[in-house]
mmCIF file of C-alpha atoms in Angstrom:
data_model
loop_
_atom_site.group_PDB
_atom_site.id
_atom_site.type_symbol
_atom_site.label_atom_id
_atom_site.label_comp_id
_atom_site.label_asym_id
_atom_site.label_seq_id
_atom_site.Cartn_x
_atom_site.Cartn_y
_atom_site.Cartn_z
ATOM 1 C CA UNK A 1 83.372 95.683 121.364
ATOM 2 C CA UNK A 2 79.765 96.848 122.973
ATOM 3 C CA UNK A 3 78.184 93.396 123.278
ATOM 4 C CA UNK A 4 74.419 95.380 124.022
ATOM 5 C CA UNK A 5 74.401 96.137 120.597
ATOM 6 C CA UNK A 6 75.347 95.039 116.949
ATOM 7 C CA UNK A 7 79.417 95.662 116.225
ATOM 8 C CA UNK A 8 79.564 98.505 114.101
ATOM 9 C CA UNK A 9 82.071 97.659 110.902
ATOM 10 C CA UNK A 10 83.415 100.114 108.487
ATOM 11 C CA UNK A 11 84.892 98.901 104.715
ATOM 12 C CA UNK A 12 87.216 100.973 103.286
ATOM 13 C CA UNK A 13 88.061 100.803 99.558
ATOM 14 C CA UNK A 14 84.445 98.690 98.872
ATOM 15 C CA UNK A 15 84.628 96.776 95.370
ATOM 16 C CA UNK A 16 83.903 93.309 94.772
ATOM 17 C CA UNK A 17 85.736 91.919 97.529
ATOM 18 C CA UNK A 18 84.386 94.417 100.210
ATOM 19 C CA UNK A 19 80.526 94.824 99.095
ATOM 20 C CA UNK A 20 80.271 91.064 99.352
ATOM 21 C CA UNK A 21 81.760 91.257 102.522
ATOM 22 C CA UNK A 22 79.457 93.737 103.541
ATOM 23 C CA UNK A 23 76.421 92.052 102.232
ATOM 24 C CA UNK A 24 77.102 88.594 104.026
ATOM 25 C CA UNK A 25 78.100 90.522 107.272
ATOM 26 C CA UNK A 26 75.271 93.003 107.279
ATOM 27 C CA UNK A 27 72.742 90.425 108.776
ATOM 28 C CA UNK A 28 75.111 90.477 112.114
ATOM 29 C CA UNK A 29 76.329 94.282 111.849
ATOM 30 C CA UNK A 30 76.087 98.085 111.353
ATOM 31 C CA UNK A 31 78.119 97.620 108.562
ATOM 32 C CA UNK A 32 79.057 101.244 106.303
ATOM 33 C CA UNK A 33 80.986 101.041 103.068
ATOM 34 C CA UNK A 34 82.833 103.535 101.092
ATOM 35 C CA UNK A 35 82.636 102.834 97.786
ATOM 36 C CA UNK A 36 82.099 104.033 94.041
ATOM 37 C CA UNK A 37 79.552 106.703 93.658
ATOM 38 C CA UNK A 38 77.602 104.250 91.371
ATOM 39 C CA UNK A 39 77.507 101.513 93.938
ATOM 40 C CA UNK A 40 76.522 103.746 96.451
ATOM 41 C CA UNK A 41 73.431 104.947 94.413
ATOM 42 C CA UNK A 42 72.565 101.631 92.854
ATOM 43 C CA UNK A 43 72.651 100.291 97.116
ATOM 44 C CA UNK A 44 70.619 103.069 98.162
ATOM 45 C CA UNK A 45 67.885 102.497 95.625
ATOM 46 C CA UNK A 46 67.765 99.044 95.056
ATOM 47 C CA UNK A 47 69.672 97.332 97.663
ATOM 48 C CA UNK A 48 73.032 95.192 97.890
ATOM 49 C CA UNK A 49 72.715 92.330 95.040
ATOM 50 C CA UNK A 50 74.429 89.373 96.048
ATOM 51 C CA UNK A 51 74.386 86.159 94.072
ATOM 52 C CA UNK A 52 76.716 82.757 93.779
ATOM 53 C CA UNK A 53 77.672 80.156 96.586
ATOM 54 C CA UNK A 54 77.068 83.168 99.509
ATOM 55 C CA UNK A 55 73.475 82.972 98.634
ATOM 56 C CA UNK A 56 71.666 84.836 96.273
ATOM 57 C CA UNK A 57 69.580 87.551 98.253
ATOM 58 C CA UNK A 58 69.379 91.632 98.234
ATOM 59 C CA UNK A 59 70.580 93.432 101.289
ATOM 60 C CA UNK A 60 68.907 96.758 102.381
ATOM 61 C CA UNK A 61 71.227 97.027 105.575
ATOM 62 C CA UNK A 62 74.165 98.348 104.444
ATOM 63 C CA UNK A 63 74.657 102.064 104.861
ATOM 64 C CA UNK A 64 77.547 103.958 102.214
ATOM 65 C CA UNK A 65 79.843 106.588 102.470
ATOM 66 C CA UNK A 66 81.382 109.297 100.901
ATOM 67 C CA UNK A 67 84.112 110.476 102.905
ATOM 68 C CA UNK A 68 85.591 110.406 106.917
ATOM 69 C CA UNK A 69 82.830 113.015 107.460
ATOM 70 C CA UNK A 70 80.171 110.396 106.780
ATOM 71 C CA UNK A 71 81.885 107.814 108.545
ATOM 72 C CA UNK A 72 80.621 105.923 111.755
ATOM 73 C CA UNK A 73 82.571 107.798 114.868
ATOM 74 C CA UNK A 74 83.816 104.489 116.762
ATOM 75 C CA UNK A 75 83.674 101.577 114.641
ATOM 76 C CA UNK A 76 84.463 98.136 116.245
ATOM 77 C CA UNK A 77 86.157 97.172 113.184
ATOM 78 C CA UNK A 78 87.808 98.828 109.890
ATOM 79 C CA UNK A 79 89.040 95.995 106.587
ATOM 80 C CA UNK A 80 90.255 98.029 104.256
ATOM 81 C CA UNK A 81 89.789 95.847 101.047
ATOM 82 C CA UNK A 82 90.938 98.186 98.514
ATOM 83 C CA UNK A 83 93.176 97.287 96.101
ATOM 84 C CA UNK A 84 97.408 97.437 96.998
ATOM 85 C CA UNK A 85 98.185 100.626 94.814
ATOM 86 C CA UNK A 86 95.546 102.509 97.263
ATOM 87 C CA UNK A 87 96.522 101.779 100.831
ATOM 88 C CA UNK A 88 98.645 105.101 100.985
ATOM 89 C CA UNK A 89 95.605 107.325 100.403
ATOM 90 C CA UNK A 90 92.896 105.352 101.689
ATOM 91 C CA UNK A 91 95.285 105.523 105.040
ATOM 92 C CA UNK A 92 95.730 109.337 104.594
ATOM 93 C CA UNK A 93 92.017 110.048 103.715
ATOM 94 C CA UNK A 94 90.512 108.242 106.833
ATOM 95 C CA UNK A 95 93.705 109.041 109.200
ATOM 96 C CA UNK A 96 91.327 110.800 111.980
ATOM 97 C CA UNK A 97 89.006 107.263 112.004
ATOM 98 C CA UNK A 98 91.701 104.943 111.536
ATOM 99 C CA UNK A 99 93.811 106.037 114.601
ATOM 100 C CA UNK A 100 93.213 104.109 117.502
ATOM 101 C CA UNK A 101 90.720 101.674 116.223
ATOM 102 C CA UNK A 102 91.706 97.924 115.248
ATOM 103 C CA UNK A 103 92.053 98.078 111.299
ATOM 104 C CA UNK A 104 91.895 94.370 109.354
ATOM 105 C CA UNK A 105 93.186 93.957 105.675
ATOM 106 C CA UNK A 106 91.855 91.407 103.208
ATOM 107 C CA UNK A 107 94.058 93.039 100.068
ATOM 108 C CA UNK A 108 96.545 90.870 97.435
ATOM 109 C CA UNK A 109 100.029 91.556 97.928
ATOM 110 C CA UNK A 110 102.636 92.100 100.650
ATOM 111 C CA UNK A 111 103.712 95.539 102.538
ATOM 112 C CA UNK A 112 99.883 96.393 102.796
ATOM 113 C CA UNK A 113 99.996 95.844 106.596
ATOM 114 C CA UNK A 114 103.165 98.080 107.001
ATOM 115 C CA UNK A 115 101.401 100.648 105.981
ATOM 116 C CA UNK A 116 98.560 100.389 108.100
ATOM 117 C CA UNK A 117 100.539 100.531 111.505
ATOM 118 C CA UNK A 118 101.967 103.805 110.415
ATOM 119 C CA UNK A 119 98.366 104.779 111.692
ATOM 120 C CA UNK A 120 96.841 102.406 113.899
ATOM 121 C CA UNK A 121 98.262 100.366 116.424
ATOM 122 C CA UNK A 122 96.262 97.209 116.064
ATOM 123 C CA UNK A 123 96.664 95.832 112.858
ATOM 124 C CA UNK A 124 94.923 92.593 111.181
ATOM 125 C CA UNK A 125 96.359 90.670 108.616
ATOM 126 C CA UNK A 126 93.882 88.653 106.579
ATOM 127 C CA UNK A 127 93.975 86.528 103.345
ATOM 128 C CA UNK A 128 90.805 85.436 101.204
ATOM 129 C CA UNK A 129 91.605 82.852 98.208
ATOM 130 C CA UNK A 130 87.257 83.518 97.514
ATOM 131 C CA UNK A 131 86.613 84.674 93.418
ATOM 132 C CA UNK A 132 84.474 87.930 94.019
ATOM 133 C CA UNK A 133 83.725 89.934 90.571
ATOM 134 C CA UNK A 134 81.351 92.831 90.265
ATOM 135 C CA UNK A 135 78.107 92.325 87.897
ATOM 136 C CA UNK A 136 77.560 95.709 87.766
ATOM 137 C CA UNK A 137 76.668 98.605 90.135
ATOM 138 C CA UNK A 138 75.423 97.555 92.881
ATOM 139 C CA UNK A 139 75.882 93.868 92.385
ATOM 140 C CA UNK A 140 78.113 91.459 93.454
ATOM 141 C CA UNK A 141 78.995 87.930 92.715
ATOM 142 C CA UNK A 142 81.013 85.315 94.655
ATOM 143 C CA UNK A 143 81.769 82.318 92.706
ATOM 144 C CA UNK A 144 84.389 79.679 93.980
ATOM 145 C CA UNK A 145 86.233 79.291 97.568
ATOM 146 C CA UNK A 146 89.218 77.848 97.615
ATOM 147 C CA UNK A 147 90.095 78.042 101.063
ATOM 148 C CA UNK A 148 88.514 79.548 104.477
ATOM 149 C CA UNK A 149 89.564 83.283 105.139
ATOM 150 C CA UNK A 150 92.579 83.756 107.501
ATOM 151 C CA UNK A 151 92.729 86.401 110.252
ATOM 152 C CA UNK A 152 95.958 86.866 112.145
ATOM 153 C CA UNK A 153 97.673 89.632 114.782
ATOM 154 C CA UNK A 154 99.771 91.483 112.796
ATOM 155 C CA UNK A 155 101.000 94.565 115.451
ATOM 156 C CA UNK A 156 99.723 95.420 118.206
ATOM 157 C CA UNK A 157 98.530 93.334 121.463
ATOM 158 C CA UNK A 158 94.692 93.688 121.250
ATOM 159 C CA UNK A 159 93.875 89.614 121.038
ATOM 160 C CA UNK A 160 90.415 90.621 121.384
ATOM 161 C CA UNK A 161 89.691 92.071 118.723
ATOM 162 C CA UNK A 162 91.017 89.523 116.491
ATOM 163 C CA UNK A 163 88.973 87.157 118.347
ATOM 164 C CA UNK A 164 85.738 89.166 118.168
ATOM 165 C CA UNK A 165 86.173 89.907 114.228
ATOM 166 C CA UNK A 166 86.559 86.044 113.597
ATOM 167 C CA UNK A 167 83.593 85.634 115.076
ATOM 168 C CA UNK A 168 81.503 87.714 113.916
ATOM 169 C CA UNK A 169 82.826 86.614 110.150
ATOM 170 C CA UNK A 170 81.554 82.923 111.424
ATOM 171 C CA UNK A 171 78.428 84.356 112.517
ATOM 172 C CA UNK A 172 77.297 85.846 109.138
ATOM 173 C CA UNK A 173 78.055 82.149 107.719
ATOM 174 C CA UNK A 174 81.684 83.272 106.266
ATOM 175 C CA UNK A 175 84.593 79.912 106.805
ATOM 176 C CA UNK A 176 87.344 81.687 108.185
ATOM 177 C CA UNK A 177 90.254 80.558 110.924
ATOM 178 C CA UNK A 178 92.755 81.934 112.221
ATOM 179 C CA UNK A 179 96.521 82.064 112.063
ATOM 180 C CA UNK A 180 99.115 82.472 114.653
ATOM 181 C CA UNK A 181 101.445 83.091 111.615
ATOM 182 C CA UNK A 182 99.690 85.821 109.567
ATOM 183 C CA UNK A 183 102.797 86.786 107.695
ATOM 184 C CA UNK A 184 103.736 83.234 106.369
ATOM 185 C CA UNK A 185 99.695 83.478 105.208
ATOM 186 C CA UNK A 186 99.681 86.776 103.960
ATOM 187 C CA UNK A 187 103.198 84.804 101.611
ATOM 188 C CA UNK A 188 101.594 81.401 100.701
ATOM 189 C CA UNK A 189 98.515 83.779 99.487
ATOM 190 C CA UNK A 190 100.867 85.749 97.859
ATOM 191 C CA UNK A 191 102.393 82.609 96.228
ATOM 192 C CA UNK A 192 99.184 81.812 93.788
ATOM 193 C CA UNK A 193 98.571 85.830 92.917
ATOM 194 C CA UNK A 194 102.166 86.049 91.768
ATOM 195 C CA UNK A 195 102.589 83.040 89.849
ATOM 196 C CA UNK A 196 99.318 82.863 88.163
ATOM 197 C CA UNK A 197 97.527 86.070 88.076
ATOM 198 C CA UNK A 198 100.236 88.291 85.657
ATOM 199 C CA UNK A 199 100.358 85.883 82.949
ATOM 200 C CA UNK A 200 96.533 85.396 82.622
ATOM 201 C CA UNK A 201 96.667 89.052 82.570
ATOM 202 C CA UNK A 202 99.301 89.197 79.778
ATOM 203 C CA UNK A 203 97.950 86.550 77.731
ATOM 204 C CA UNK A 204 94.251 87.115 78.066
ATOM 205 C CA UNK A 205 93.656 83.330 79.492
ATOM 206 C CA UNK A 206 91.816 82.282 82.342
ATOM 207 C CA UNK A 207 93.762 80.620 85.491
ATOM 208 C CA UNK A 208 92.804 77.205 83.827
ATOM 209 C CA UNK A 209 94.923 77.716 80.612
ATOM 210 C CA UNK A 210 98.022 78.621 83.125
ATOM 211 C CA UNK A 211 98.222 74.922 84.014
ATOM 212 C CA UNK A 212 99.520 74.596 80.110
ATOM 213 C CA UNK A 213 103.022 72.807 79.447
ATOM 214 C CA UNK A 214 103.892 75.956 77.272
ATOM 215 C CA UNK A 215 103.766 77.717 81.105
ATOM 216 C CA UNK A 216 104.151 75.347 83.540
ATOM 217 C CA UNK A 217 108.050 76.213 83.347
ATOM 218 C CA UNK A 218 107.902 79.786 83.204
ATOM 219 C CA UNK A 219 105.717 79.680 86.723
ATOM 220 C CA UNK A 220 107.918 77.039 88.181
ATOM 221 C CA UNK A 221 110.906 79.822 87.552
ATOM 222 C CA UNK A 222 108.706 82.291 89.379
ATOM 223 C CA UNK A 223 107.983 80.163 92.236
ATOM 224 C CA UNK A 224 111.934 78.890 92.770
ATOM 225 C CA UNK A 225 112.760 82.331 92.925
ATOM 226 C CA UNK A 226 110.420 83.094 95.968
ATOM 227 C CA UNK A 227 111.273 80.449 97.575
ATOM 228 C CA UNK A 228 114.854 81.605 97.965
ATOM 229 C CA UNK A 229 113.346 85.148 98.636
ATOM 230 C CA UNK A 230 111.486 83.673 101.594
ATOM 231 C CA UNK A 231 114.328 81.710 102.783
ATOM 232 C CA UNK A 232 116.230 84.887 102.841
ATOM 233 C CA UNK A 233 113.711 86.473 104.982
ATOM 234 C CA UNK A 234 112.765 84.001 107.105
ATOM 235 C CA UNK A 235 109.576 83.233 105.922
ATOM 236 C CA UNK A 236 108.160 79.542 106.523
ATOM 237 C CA UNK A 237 105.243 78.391 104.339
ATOM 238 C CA UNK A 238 103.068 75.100 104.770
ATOM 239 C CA UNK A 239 105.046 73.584 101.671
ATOM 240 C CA UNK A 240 108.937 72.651 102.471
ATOM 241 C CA UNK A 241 110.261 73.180 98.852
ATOM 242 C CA UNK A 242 109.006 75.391 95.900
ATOM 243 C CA UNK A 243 108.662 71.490 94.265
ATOM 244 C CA UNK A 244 105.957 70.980 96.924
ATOM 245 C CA UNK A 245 104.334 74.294 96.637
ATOM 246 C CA UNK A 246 104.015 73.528 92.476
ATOM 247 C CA UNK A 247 102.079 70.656 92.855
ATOM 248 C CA UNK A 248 99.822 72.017 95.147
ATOM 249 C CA UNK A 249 98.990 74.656 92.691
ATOM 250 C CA UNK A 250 98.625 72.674 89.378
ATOM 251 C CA UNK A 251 96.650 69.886 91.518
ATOM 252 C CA UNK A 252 94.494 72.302 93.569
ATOM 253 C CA UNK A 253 94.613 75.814 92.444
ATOM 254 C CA UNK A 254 94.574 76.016 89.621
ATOM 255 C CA UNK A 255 92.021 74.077 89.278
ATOM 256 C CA UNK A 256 89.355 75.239 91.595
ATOM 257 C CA UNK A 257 89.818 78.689 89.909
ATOM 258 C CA UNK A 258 90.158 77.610 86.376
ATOM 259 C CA UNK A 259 87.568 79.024 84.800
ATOM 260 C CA UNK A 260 88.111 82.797 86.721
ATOM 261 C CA UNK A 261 89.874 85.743 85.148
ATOM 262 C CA UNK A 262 92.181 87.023 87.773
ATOM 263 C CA UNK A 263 91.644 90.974 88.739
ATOM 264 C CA UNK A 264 94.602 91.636 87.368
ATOM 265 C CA UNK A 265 93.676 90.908 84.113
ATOM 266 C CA UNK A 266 90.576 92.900 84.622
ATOM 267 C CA UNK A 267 92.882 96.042 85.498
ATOM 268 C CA UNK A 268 94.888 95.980 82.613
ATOM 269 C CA UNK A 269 91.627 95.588 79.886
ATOM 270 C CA UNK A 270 90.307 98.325 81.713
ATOM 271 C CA UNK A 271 93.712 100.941 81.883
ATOM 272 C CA UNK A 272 93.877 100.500 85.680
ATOM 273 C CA UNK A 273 97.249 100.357 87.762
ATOM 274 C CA UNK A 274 97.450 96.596 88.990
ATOM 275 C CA UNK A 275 98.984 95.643 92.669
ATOM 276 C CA UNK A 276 102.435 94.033 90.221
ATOM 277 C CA UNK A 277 104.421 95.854 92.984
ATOM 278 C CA UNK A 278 103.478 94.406 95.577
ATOM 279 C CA UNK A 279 103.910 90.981 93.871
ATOM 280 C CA UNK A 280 106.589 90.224 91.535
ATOM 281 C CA UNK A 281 107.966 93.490 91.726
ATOM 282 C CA UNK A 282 108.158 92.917 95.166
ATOM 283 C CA UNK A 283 110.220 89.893 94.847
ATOM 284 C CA UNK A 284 112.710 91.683 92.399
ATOM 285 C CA UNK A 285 113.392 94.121 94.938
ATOM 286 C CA UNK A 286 113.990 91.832 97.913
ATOM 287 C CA UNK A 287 116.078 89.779 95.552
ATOM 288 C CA UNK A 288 118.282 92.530 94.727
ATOM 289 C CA UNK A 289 118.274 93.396 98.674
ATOM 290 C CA UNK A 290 119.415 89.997 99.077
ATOM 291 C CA UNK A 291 121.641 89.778 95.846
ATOM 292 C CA UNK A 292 119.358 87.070 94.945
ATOM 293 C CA UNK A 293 118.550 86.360 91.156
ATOM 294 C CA UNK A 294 115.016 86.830 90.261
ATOM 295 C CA UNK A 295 114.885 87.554 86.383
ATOM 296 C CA UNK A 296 111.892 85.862 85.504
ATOM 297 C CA UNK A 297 110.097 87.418 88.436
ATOM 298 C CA UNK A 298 111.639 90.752 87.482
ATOM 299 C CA UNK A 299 110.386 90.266 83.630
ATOM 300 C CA UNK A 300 107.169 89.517 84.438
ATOM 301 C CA UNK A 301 106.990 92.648 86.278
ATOM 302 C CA UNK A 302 108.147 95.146 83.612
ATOM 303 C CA UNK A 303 105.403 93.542 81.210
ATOM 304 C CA UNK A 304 102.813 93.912 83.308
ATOM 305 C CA UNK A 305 103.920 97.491 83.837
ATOM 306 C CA UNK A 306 103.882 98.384 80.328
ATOM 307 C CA UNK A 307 101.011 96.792 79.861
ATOM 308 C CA UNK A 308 98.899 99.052 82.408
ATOM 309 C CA UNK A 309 101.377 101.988 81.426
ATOM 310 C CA UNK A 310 99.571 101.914 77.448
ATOM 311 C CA UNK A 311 96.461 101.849 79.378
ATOM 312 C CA UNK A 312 92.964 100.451 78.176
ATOM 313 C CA UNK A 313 91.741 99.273 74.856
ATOM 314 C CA UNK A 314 95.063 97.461 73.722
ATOM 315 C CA UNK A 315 93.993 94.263 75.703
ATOM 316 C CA UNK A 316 91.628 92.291 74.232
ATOM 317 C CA UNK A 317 88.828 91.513 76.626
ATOM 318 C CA UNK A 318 87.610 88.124 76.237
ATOM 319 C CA UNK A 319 85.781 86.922 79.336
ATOM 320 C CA UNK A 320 83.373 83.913 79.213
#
């Protein structure tokens, strides 16, 4: 990093995760975003909108793009925070300012990372269990944190700029830590989208209602089956037993997100492809690698896809 002048940080794949990062980081970078052409106009005439427990504040700083050819030429630091389904393209699109540069991920699902160090050599894993939704264009809100953000070396052997990226997130006021384990994060992060998020989806419910007896034994299938998914691959989490991880969820959780809709529901109301493959579809297929049993895992899965396959308007939307 040039430490005579502000870090320079591009945001690939902007939405509600991304423009808040970019808002709460812009008061300690050059920070460019490329994002929806309605954000970008909405930014450029009014300002970045931020509101909830980040502060509520506009943000004139924060400079958006169209396209590689508006992009920054040496950017200290690229998150992509697009959703799963888009890594591929976002990766192909901005190949030429990718390579070469240390590239950070704060996206749901696992395999995202992978991809990545097809083009880069440095690669950041990164979890955030924050509840970021988009008020409209433009305008972000962040409403509950459940736990600091996690940075960790995925590839690569560039310690420095894992150490200068968590600190400039602590400088613009964002808890974060970091992890000398960034896969078994990237997995215990994993755990809560996967066992909470397609059933709200499904059933129209926020995470709250999940914690219901009625469900409580269809999750705890879905959990048990990771666990033996991880074992298979090696893959240590802070909870011993998928017993452990349970009550963790339904004690803590769940509950500090229990009145959020999870994106995924959000994709399906609105006919969008959802990250399921990355999550329980995921599982299914290292279980079958494995010859492990996953059929709940594996069920959940083919809903969700024939949910988002029938597309929008045949899920009610019923947000509070």
């Amino acid at each position: 990093m040039n430490h005579t002048k502000r870090p320079v940080v591009l945001i690939l794949g902007a939405g509600a995760v991304g423009l808040s990062l970019a808002g709460k980081t812009a008061a300690v970078a050059a920070v460019y975003a490329a994002c929806r052409p309605g954000h970008a106009a909405a930014i450029r005439e009014h300002g970045l909108v931020m509101e909830g427990i980040w502060g509520n504040f506009s943000v004139s700083g924060v400079s958006c793009i169209g396209g590689p050819a508006e992009a920054p030429p040496d950017p200290d630091y690229i998150l992509i925070t697009a959703k799963g389904t888009d890594t591929q393209a976002i990766c192909d699109e901005y190949a030429s300012v990718i390579r070469g540069r240390p590239v950070a991920t704060l996206q749901n699902g696992i395999g995202n990372e992978e991809t990545i160090a097809r083009y880069t050599d440095v690669v950041i894993g990164g979890t955030v269990t924050t509840n970021f939704s988009i008020v409209g264009d433009g305008h972000v809100r962040v409403k509950s944190e459940s736990s600091p953000m996690v940075f960790g070396l995925w590839s690569g052997e560039d310690g420095d700029a894992l150490d200068g990226l968590v600190a400039l997130v602590q400088e613009a006021g964002i808890a974060v830590r970091t992890s000398r384990d960034i896969r078994a994060a990237k997995w215990t992060k994993s755990l809560l989208n996967l066992s909470v998020n397609p059933i709200c989806a499904l059933l129209s419910i926020p995470v709250g209602e999940a914690a219901d007896d009625h469900l409580r034994e269809v999750i705890g299938h879905l959990i048990r089956e990771t666990f033996a998914v991880m074992a298979a691959e090696g893959v240590r989490v802070p909870w011993a037993t998928a017993d452990d991880y349970l009550a963790h969820l339904f004690g803590v959780q769940i509950r500090d997100f229990s009145a959020a809709y999870p994106s995924m529901y959000s994709d399906i109301a609105c006919g969008r492809q959802t990250e399921i493959d990355l999550l329980n579809g995921y599982i299914a297929a290292l279980g079958e690698k494995h010859g492990i049993p996953t059929p709940y895992n594996a069920c959940i899965a083919d809903l969700i896809r024939y949910r988002q396959s029938a597309g929008a308007g045949r899920h009610p939307v019923n947000r509070q």
